[in-house]
PDB file of C-alpha atoms in Angstrom:
ATOM      1  CA  UNK A   1     138.132 150.392  84.039  1.00 56.00           C
ATOM      2  CA  UNK A   2     139.863 147.450  82.643  1.00 51.00           C
ATOM      3  CA  UNK A   3     142.205 144.354  83.296  1.00 42.00           C
ATOM      4  CA  UNK A   4     146.149 145.510  83.092  1.00 41.00           C
ATOM      5  CA  UNK A   5     148.836 143.629  81.822  1.00 36.00           C
ATOM      6  CA  UNK A   6     150.057 143.239  85.394  1.00 36.00           C
ATOM      7  CA  UNK A   7     147.516 140.913  86.833  1.00 41.00           C
ATOM      8  CA  UNK A   8     147.444 140.816  90.590  1.00 39.00           C
ATOM      9  CA  UNK A   9     145.684 137.683  92.427  1.00 37.00           C
ATOM     10  CA  UNK A  10     143.887 139.294  95.529  1.00 35.00           C
ATOM     11  CA  UNK A  11     145.559 137.379  98.513  1.00 32.00           C
ATOM     12  CA  UNK A  12     143.372 138.712 100.984  1.00 33.00           C
ATOM     13  CA  UNK A  13     140.978 136.141 102.949  1.00 33.00           C
ATOM     14  CA  UNK A  14     137.753 135.800 101.807  1.00 36.00           C
ATOM     15  CA  UNK A  15     135.126 134.001 103.995  1.00 33.00           C
ATOM     16  CA  UNK A  16     132.673 131.751 101.351  1.00 37.00           C
ATOM     17  CA  UNK A  17     129.000 132.407 102.012  1.00 35.00           C
ATOM     18  CA  UNK A  18     126.573 129.888 101.901  1.00 33.00           C
ATOM     19  CA  UNK A  19     124.350 129.608  98.636  1.00 37.00           C
ATOM     20  CA  UNK A  20     122.173 127.700  96.669  1.00 39.00           C
ATOM     21  CA  UNK A  21     123.197 126.454  93.173  1.00 44.00           C
ATOM     22  CA  UNK A  22     121.457 125.319  90.014  1.00 43.00           C
ATOM     23  CA  UNK A  23     119.068 128.613  89.458  1.00 56.00           C
ATOM     24  CA  UNK A  24     117.039 128.127  86.695  1.00 61.00           C
ATOM     25  CA  UNK A  25     117.434 130.353  83.557  1.00 91.00           C
ATOM     26  CA  UNK A  26     120.849 131.561  81.727  1.00 97.00           C
ATOM     27  CA  UNK A  27     122.887 133.582  83.591  1.00 98.00           C
ATOM     28  CA  UNK A  28     122.689 137.066  81.644  1.00 98.00           C
ATOM     29  CA  UNK A  29     126.281 138.408  81.344  1.00 98.00           C
ATOM     30  CA  UNK A  30     126.617 142.163  80.309  1.00 98.00           C
ATOM     31  CA  UNK A  31     130.137 142.938  78.478  1.00 98.00           C
ATOM     32  CA  UNK A  32     131.531 145.376  76.330  1.00 96.00           C
ATOM     33  CA  UNK A  33     133.289 142.915  73.729  1.00 95.00           C
ATOM     34  CA  UNK A  34     135.951 145.607  72.047  1.00 89.00           C
ATOM     35  CA  UNK A  35     138.749 144.750  74.689  1.00 83.00           C
ATOM     36  CA  UNK A  36     140.870 142.098  73.521  1.00 83.00           C
ATOM     37  CA  UNK A  37     142.066 139.745  74.925  1.00 82.00           C
ATOM     38  CA  UNK A  38     139.603 140.188  77.745  1.00 86.00           C
ATOM     39  CA  UNK A  39     136.323 140.277  75.521  1.00 91.00           C
ATOM     40  CA  UNK A  40     136.032 140.694  71.677  1.00 93.00           C
ATOM     41  CA  UNK A  41     134.476 139.148  68.822  1.00 95.00           C
ATOM     42  CA  UNK A  42     136.628 136.701  66.706  1.00 95.00           C
ATOM     43  CA  UNK A  43     136.716 135.996  63.170  1.00 94.00           C
ATOM     44  CA  UNK A  44     133.439 133.473  63.230  1.00 95.00           C
ATOM     45  CA  UNK A  45     131.676 136.356  65.388  1.00 95.00           C
ATOM     46  CA  UNK A  46     131.621 134.491  68.584  1.00 97.00           C
ATOM     47  CA  UNK A  47     132.771 136.113  71.860  1.00 98.00           C
ATOM     48  CA  UNK A  48     136.317 135.242  73.274  1.00 97.00           C
ATOM     49  CA  UNK A  49     138.983 136.131  75.965  1.00 94.00           C
ATOM     50  CA  UNK A  50     139.425 136.267  79.530  1.00 92.00           C
ATOM     51  CA  UNK A  51     136.345 137.573  81.020  1.00 95.00           C
ATOM     52  CA  UNK A  52     134.175 135.475  78.485  1.00 97.00           C
ATOM     53  CA  UNK A  53     136.041 132.290  79.859  1.00 97.00           C
ATOM     54  CA  UNK A  54     135.725 133.398  83.514  1.00 97.00           C
ATOM     55  CA  UNK A  55     132.130 134.006  83.102  1.00 98.00           C
ATOM     56  CA  UNK A  56     131.597 130.571  81.504  1.00 98.00           C
ATOM     57  CA  UNK A  57     133.429 129.054  84.330  1.00 98.00           C
ATOM     58  CA  UNK A  58     131.015 131.051  86.788  1.00 98.00           C
ATOM     59  CA  UNK A  59     127.933 129.834  85.071  1.00 98.00           C
ATOM     60  CA  UNK A  60     129.033 125.854  85.014  1.00 97.00           C
ATOM     61  CA  UNK A  61     130.012 126.594  89.011  1.00 97.00           C
ATOM     62  CA  UNK A  62     126.195 127.831  89.378  1.00 97.00           C
ATOM     63  CA  UNK A  63     124.648 125.252  87.028  1.00 97.00           C
ATOM     64  CA  UNK A  64     123.693 127.756  84.612  1.00 97.00           C
ATOM     65  CA  UNK A  65     124.193 128.324  80.854  1.00 98.00           C
ATOM     66  CA  UNK A  66     125.583 131.761  80.092  1.00 98.00           C
ATOM     67  CA  UNK A  67     123.839 134.462  77.512  1.00 98.00           C
ATOM     68  CA  UNK A  68     126.372 137.263  76.906  1.00 98.00           C
ATOM     69  CA  UNK A  69     124.846 140.667  76.156  1.00 98.00           C
ATOM     70  CA  UNK A  70     127.323 143.098  74.262  1.00 98.00           C
ATOM     71  CA  UNK A  71     126.552 146.630  74.848  1.00 97.00           C
ATOM     72  CA  UNK A  72     128.599 149.983  75.261  1.00 94.00           C
ATOM     73  CA  UNK A  73     130.551 150.577  78.519  1.00 93.00           C
ATOM     74  CA  UNK A  74     128.187 153.227  79.815  1.00 93.00           C
ATOM     75  CA  UNK A  75     124.876 150.868  79.193  1.00 96.00           C
ATOM     76  CA  UNK A  76     126.363 148.241  81.633  1.00 97.00           C
ATOM     77  CA  UNK A  77     125.236 149.586  84.891  1.00 97.00           C
ATOM     78  CA  UNK A  78     121.967 151.112  83.591  1.00 98.00           C
ATOM     79  CA  UNK A  79     121.157 147.282  82.072  1.00 98.00           C
ATOM     80  CA  UNK A  80     121.869 145.670  85.226  1.00 98.00           C
ATOM     81  CA  UNK A  81     119.975 148.265  87.303  1.00 98.00           C
ATOM     82  CA  UNK A  82     116.738 147.689  84.804  1.00 98.00           C
ATOM     83  CA  UNK A  83     117.224 143.714  85.083  1.00 97.00           C
ATOM     84  CA  UNK A  84     118.223 143.335  81.348  1.00 98.00           C
ATOM     85  CA  UNK A  85     121.323 141.320  82.513  1.00 98.00           C
ATOM     86  CA  UNK A  86     122.165 139.548  85.906  1.00 98.00           C
ATOM     87  CA  UNK A  87     125.898 140.191  86.426  1.00 98.00           C
ATOM     88  CA  UNK A  88     128.564 142.330  84.474  1.00 98.00           C
ATOM     89  CA  UNK A  89     131.846 140.625  83.999  1.00 97.00           C
ATOM     90  CA  UNK A  90     133.734 143.224  81.712  1.00 95.00           C
ATOM     91  CA  UNK A  91     137.111 144.279  83.804  1.00 88.00           C
ATOM     92  CA  UNK A  92     134.914 146.674  85.895  1.00 92.00           C
ATOM     93  CA  UNK A  93     136.667 148.573  88.863  1.00 89.00           C
ATOM     94  CA  UNK A  94     135.518 149.002  92.022  1.00 93.00           C
ATOM     95  CA  UNK A  95     134.748 152.727  93.095  1.00 91.00           C
ATOM     96  CA  UNK A  96     132.884 154.329  95.838  1.00 92.00           C
ATOM     97  CA  UNK A  97     130.645 155.839  93.566  1.00 92.00           C
ATOM     98  CA  UNK A  98     129.725 152.658  91.697  1.00 95.00           C
ATOM     99  CA  UNK A  99     128.750 151.015  94.973  1.00 96.00           C
ATOM    100  CA  UNK A 100     125.964 153.411  95.428  1.00 97.00           C
ATOM    101  CA  UNK A 101     124.707 151.887  91.826  1.00 97.00           C
ATOM    102  CA  UNK A 102     125.763 148.095  92.496  1.00 98.00           C
ATOM    103  CA  UNK A 103     126.936 145.554  94.507  1.00 98.00           C
ATOM    104  CA  UNK A 104     130.576 144.471  93.830  1.00 98.00           C
ATOM    105  CA  UNK A 105     131.771 140.997  94.630  1.00 98.00           C
ATOM    106  CA  UNK A 106     135.197 140.118  95.870  1.00 95.00           C
ATOM    107  CA  UNK A 107     138.027 141.216  93.521  1.00 94.00           C
ATOM    108  CA  UNK A 108     139.393 138.835  91.433  1.00 87.00           C
ATOM    109  CA  UNK A 109     142.756 140.991  90.247  1.00 83.00           C
ATOM    110  CA  UNK A 110     144.283 144.292  90.443  1.00 81.00           C
ATOM    111  CA  UNK A 111     146.171 146.613  87.807  1.00 82.00           C
ATOM    112  CA  UNK A 112     148.051 149.826  88.152  1.00 87.00           C
ATOM    113  CA  UNK A 113     146.960 152.752  86.047  1.00 93.00           C
ATOM    114  CA  UNK A 114     149.283 154.476  83.615  1.00 95.00           C
ATOM    115  CA  UNK A 115     149.672 157.505  81.197  1.00 98.00           C
ATOM    116  CA  UNK A 116     150.247 157.465  77.590  1.00 98.00           C
ATOM    117  CA  UNK A 117     151.679 160.406  76.190  1.00 98.00           C
ATOM    118  CA  UNK A 118     152.439 161.854  72.256  1.00 98.00           C
ATOM    119  CA  UNK A 119     156.031 162.042  71.936  1.00 98.00           C
ATOM    120  CA  UNK A 120     155.621 165.648  69.970  1.00 98.00           C
ATOM    121  CA  UNK A 121     152.749 167.092  71.957  1.00 98.00           C
ATOM    122  CA  UNK A 122     154.307 166.318  75.313  1.00 98.00           C
ATOM    123  CA  UNK A 123     158.124 165.987  74.397  1.00 96.00           C
ATOM    124  CA  UNK A 124     159.455 167.638  77.540  1.00 96.00           C
ATOM    125  CA  UNK A 125     156.973 165.613  79.843  1.00 97.00           C
ATOM    126  CA  UNK A 126     159.047 163.308  82.075  1.00 96.00           C
ATOM    127  CA  UNK A 127     156.724 163.073  85.095  1.00 96.00           C
ATOM    128  CA  UNK A 128     152.761 162.709  85.034  1.00 97.00           C
ATOM    129  CA  UNK A 129     152.389 166.113  87.177  1.00 97.00           C
ATOM    130  CA  UNK A 130     153.685 168.065  84.328  1.00 98.00           C
ATOM    131  CA  UNK A 131     150.419 167.444  82.029  1.00 98.00           C
ATOM    132  CA  UNK A 132     148.480 169.522  84.860  1.00 98.00           C
ATOM    133  CA  UNK A 133     148.433 172.401  82.366  1.00 98.00           C
ATOM    134  CA  UNK A 134     145.574 173.968  80.757  1.00 98.00           C
ATOM    135  CA  UNK A 135     147.297 173.600  77.466  1.00 98.00           C
ATOM    136  CA  UNK A 136     147.094 169.945  77.606  1.00 98.00           C
ATOM    137  CA  UNK A 137     144.199 167.681  76.510  1.00 98.00           C
ATOM    138  CA  UNK A 138     143.453 164.162  77.690  1.00 98.00           C
ATOM    139  CA  UNK A 139     141.676 161.888  75.570  1.00 98.00           C
ATOM    140  CA  UNK A 140     139.563 159.684  77.808  1.00 97.00           C
ATOM    141  CA  UNK A 141     136.953 157.023  77.659  1.00 94.00           C
ATOM    142  CA  UNK A 142     133.398 158.128  78.926  1.00 94.00           C
ATOM    143  CA  UNK A 143     132.519 156.545  82.141  1.00 90.00           C
ATOM    144  CA  UNK A 144     135.671 154.596  82.926  1.00 91.00           C
ATOM    145  CA  UNK A 145     137.798 155.038  85.798  1.00 90.00           C
ATOM    146  CA  UNK A 146     140.483 156.109  83.654  1.00 93.00           C
ATOM    147  CA  UNK A 147     138.533 159.155  83.086  1.00 95.00           C
ATOM    148  CA  UNK A 148     137.660 159.679  86.617  1.00 93.00           C
ATOM    149  CA  UNK A 149     141.384 159.319  87.820  1.00 94.00           C
ATOM    150  CA  UNK A 150     142.551 161.841  84.868  1.00 97.00           C
ATOM    151  CA  UNK A 151     140.241 164.630  85.725  1.00 97.00           C
ATOM    152  CA  UNK A 152     141.031 164.187  89.514  1.00 95.00           C
ATOM    153  CA  UNK A 153     144.772 164.196  88.975  1.00 97.00           C
ATOM    154  CA  UNK A 154     144.962 166.979  86.446  1.00 98.00           C
ATOM    155  CA  UNK A 155     142.431 169.823  87.392  1.00 98.00           C
ATOM    156  CA  UNK A 156     144.003 172.271  85.100  1.00 98.00           C
ATOM    157  CA  UNK A 157     143.859 170.087  81.996  1.00 98.00           C
ATOM    158  CA  UNK A 158     141.443 169.774  79.044  1.00 98.00           C
ATOM    159  CA  UNK A 159     139.363 166.666  78.402  1.00 98.00           C
ATOM    160  CA  UNK A 160     137.921 164.998  75.303  1.00 98.00           C
ATOM    161  CA  UNK A 161     135.528 162.140  76.033  1.00 98.00           C
ATOM    162  CA  UNK A 162     135.122 159.359  73.132  1.00 97.00           C
ATOM    163  CA  UNK A 163     132.912 156.228  73.655  1.00 93.00           C
ATOM    164  CA  UNK A 164     135.764 153.767  73.214  1.00 92.00           C
ATOM    165  CA  UNK A 165     139.002 153.274  74.716  1.00 92.00           C
ATOM    166  CA  UNK A 166     140.602 152.650  71.094  1.00 93.00           C
ATOM    167  CA  UNK A 167     138.833 156.166  69.996  1.00 96.00           C
ATOM    168  CA  UNK A 168     140.433 157.797  72.918  1.00 97.00           C
ATOM    169  CA  UNK A 169     143.927 156.267  72.508  1.00 97.00           C
ATOM    170  CA  UNK A 170     143.833 156.931  68.616  1.00 98.00           C
ATOM    171  CA  UNK A 171     143.608 160.843  69.437  1.00 98.00           C
ATOM    172  CA  UNK A 172     146.822 160.245  71.423  1.00 98.00           C
ATOM    173  CA  UNK A 173     148.869 158.075  68.890  1.00 98.00           C
ATOM    174  CA  UNK A 174     147.770 160.387  65.730  1.00 98.00           C
ATOM    175  CA  UNK A 175     148.809 163.734  67.769  1.00 98.00           C
ATOM    176  CA  UNK A 176     145.196 165.389  68.398  1.00 98.00           C
ATOM    177  CA  UNK A 177     145.481 165.017  72.275  1.00 98.00           C
ATOM    178  CA  UNK A 178     148.506 164.921  74.457  1.00 98.00           C
ATOM    179  CA  UNK A 179     147.616 161.790  76.524  1.00 98.00           C
ATOM    180  CA  UNK A 180     145.561 158.914  77.308  1.00 98.00           C
ATOM    181  CA  UNK A 181     145.105 157.270  81.204  1.00 97.00           C
ATOM    182  CA  UNK A 182     143.827 153.570  81.176  1.00 94.00           C
ATOM    183  CA  UNK A 183     145.254 150.303  82.754  1.00 88.00           C
ATOM    184  CA  UNK A 184     148.895 149.205  82.347  1.00 86.00           C
ATOM    185  CA  UNK A 185     147.881 146.317  79.729  1.00 82.00           C
ATOM    186  CA  UNK A 186     145.924 148.778  77.487  1.00 87.00           C
ATOM    187  CA  UNK A 187     148.285 151.696  77.423  1.00 93.00           C
ATOM    188  CA  UNK A 188     151.184 149.447  76.269  1.00 90.00           C
ATOM    189  CA  UNK A 189     149.212 147.860  73.772  1.00 89.00           C
ATOM    190  CA  UNK A 190     148.834 151.339  72.405  1.00 95.00           C
ATOM    191  CA  UNK A 191     152.320 152.275  72.880  1.00 96.00           C
ATOM    192  CA  UNK A 192     153.537 149.053  70.718  1.00 94.00           C
ATOM    193  CA  UNK A 193     150.572 150.208  68.196  1.00 96.00           C
ATOM    194  CA  UNK A 194     151.936 153.687  68.050  1.00 98.00           C
ATOM    195  CA  UNK A 195     155.588 153.195  68.424  1.00 97.00           C
ATOM    196  CA  UNK A 196     156.822 156.158  66.833  1.00 98.00           C
ATOM    197  CA  UNK A 197     154.515 158.630  68.142  1.00 98.00           C
ATOM    198  CA  UNK A 198     153.777 157.474  71.971  1.00 98.00           C
ATOM    199  CA  UNK A 199     155.603 156.607  74.937  1.00 98.00           C
ATOM    200  CA  UNK A 200     154.442 155.480  78.663  1.00 97.00           C
ATOM    201  CA  UNK A 201     155.193 157.705  81.572  1.00 97.00           C
ATOM    202  CA  UNK A 202     156.935 156.161  84.513  1.00 96.00           C
ATOM    203  CA  UNK A 203     154.998 155.807  87.548  1.00 94.00           C
ATOM    204  CA  UNK A 204     151.169 155.108  87.984  1.00 93.00           C
ATOM    205  CA  UNK A 205     147.899 156.726  88.835  1.00 94.00           C
ATOM    206  CA  UNK A 206     147.280 154.355  91.569  1.00 90.00           C
ATOM    207  CA  UNK A 207     145.942 150.642  91.229  1.00 88.00           C
ATOM    208  CA  UNK A 208     142.436 149.314  90.531  1.00 87.00           C
ATOM    209  CA  UNK A 209     140.759 146.469  91.868  1.00 88.00           C
ATOM    210  CA  UNK A 210     138.513 144.723  89.344  1.00 88.00           C
ATOM    211  CA  UNK A 211     135.410 142.784  90.387  1.00 95.00           C
ATOM    212  CA  UNK A 212     132.131 141.540  88.845  1.00 98.00           C
ATOM    213  CA  UNK A 213     128.962 143.538  89.502  1.00 98.00           C
ATOM    214  CA  UNK A 214     125.218 142.786  90.306  1.00 98.00           C
ATOM    215  CA  UNK A 215     122.191 144.411  91.244  1.00 98.00           C
ATOM    216  CA  UNK A 216     121.922 145.931  94.733  1.00 98.00           C
ATOM    217  CA  UNK A 217     120.643 143.494  97.120  1.00 97.00           C
ATOM    218  CA  UNK A 218     121.094 140.481  94.527  1.00 97.00           C
ATOM    219  CA  UNK A 219     121.821 137.098  96.232  1.00 97.00           C
ATOM    220  CA  UNK A 220     123.969 136.189  93.428  1.00 98.00           C
ATOM    221  CA  UNK A 221     126.871 138.352  94.832  1.00 98.00           C
ATOM    222  CA  UNK A 222     127.462 135.621  97.628  1.00 98.00           C
ATOM    223  CA  UNK A 223     127.455 133.014  94.721  1.00 98.00           C
ATOM    224  CA  UNK A 224     129.955 134.930  92.945  1.00 98.00           C
ATOM    225  CA  UNK A 225     132.142 135.510  95.961  1.00 98.00           C
ATOM    226  CA  UNK A 226     132.027 131.889  96.611  1.00 98.00           C
ATOM    227  CA  UNK A 227     133.091 131.077  92.894  1.00 98.00           C
ATOM    228  CA  UNK A 228     135.991 133.797  92.994  1.00 97.00           C
ATOM    229  CA  UNK A 229     137.335 132.533  96.316  1.00 97.00           C
ATOM    230  CA  UNK A 230     137.776 129.145  94.452  1.00 97.00           C
ATOM    231  CA  UNK A 231     138.940 130.492  91.252  1.00 96.00           C
ATOM    232  CA  UNK A 232     141.809 132.418  92.604  1.00 94.00           C
ATOM    233  CA  UNK A 233     143.532 129.552  94.189  1.00 94.00           C
ATOM    234  CA  UNK A 234     146.576 128.124  92.696  1.00 93.00           C
ATOM    235  CA  UNK A 235     145.387 125.825  89.859  1.00 93.00           C
ATOM    236  CA  UNK A 236     142.013 127.681  89.898  1.00 95.00           C
ATOM    237  CA  UNK A 237     140.267 129.232  86.930  1.00 96.00           C
ATOM    238  CA  UNK A 238     141.914 132.663  87.373  1.00 93.00           C
ATOM    239  CA  UNK A 239     145.495 131.930  86.973  1.00 92.00           C
ATOM    240  CA  UNK A 240     144.562 129.111  84.475  1.00 94.00           C
ATOM    241  CA  UNK A 241     143.067 132.043  82.239  1.00 93.00           C
ATOM    242  CA  UNK A 242     145.896 134.336  82.898  1.00 87.00           C
ATOM    243  CA  UNK A 243     148.239 132.083  81.283  1.00 88.00           C
ATOM    244  CA  UNK A 244     146.036 131.413  78.396  1.00 91.00           C
ATOM    245  CA  UNK A 245     144.948 134.817  77.602  1.00 86.00           C
ATOM    246  CA  UNK A 246     147.997 136.764  79.318  1.00 75.00           C
ATOM    247  CA  UNK A 247     150.982 134.543  78.776  1.00 76.00           C
ATOM    248  CA  UNK A 248     154.070 135.911  80.825  1.00 60.00           C
ATOM    249  CA  UNK A 249     151.560 138.006  83.010  1.00 54.00           C
ATOM    250  CA  UNK A 250     153.484 138.655  86.279  1.00 44.00           C
ATOM    251  CA  UNK A 251     151.904 138.637  89.779  1.00 42.00           C
ATOM    252  CA  UNK A 252     153.794 140.972  91.770  1.00 34.00           C
ATOM    253  CA  UNK A 253     153.019 144.005  93.879  1.00 30.00           C
ATOM    254  CA  UNK A 254     152.049 147.370  91.562  1.00 32.00           C
ATOM    255  CA  UNK A 255     152.682 150.756  92.693  1.00 29.00           C
ATOM    256  CA  UNK A 256     149.805 152.236  94.632  1.00 22.00           C
TER     257      UNK A 256
END
């Protein structure tokens, strides 16, 4: 899934691993550039956002130039496995299933998962558990942890899958689906986009750890872990970029 508005720096101790710097060649970074303010295209056609700048900071740390490769979300891991990219830096959540496909770096942030509902279709819903009903349809983005969490939490509900989060959320905003599950920032963003037709349910479906991902067995993992350990410190790249791209983001415990 993605980074949320309430981003939490991971405070667990991380032991830096020894690694070499200055590897030759550009660092090929896979992204899905449809998620402002984390990764998107600006009016000039250039990539911008939190993840973009974080990847550039990583490249500087490793002494390598950075080359971004924009693709569909569900193409990121296959591209990594096929050596078409070196690292995914696109707000990807750690999951047990994905650990069989990629190596995750140490997490650099966390965020709670929330539920957006259509006011008319879910007018009597006050808690998320009421959505576990065969008459309820969820709109989800294919291949995301939002889809996984929704399907695990609402076994009786129906699901419609979409290629992008915007398509899925729009289904709720336009009353074609009852609910949408995603990180808190996205859910709040769409609640503001559709203020007359949607609302955010209280509580959460748990908290996500956000990491970069590399190919299984890649030595790049240790290098990125060392970078993340420095980047998350006060004054480091993570808090500095949060302030730039997410002014007012709060670092506090999220519901688990």
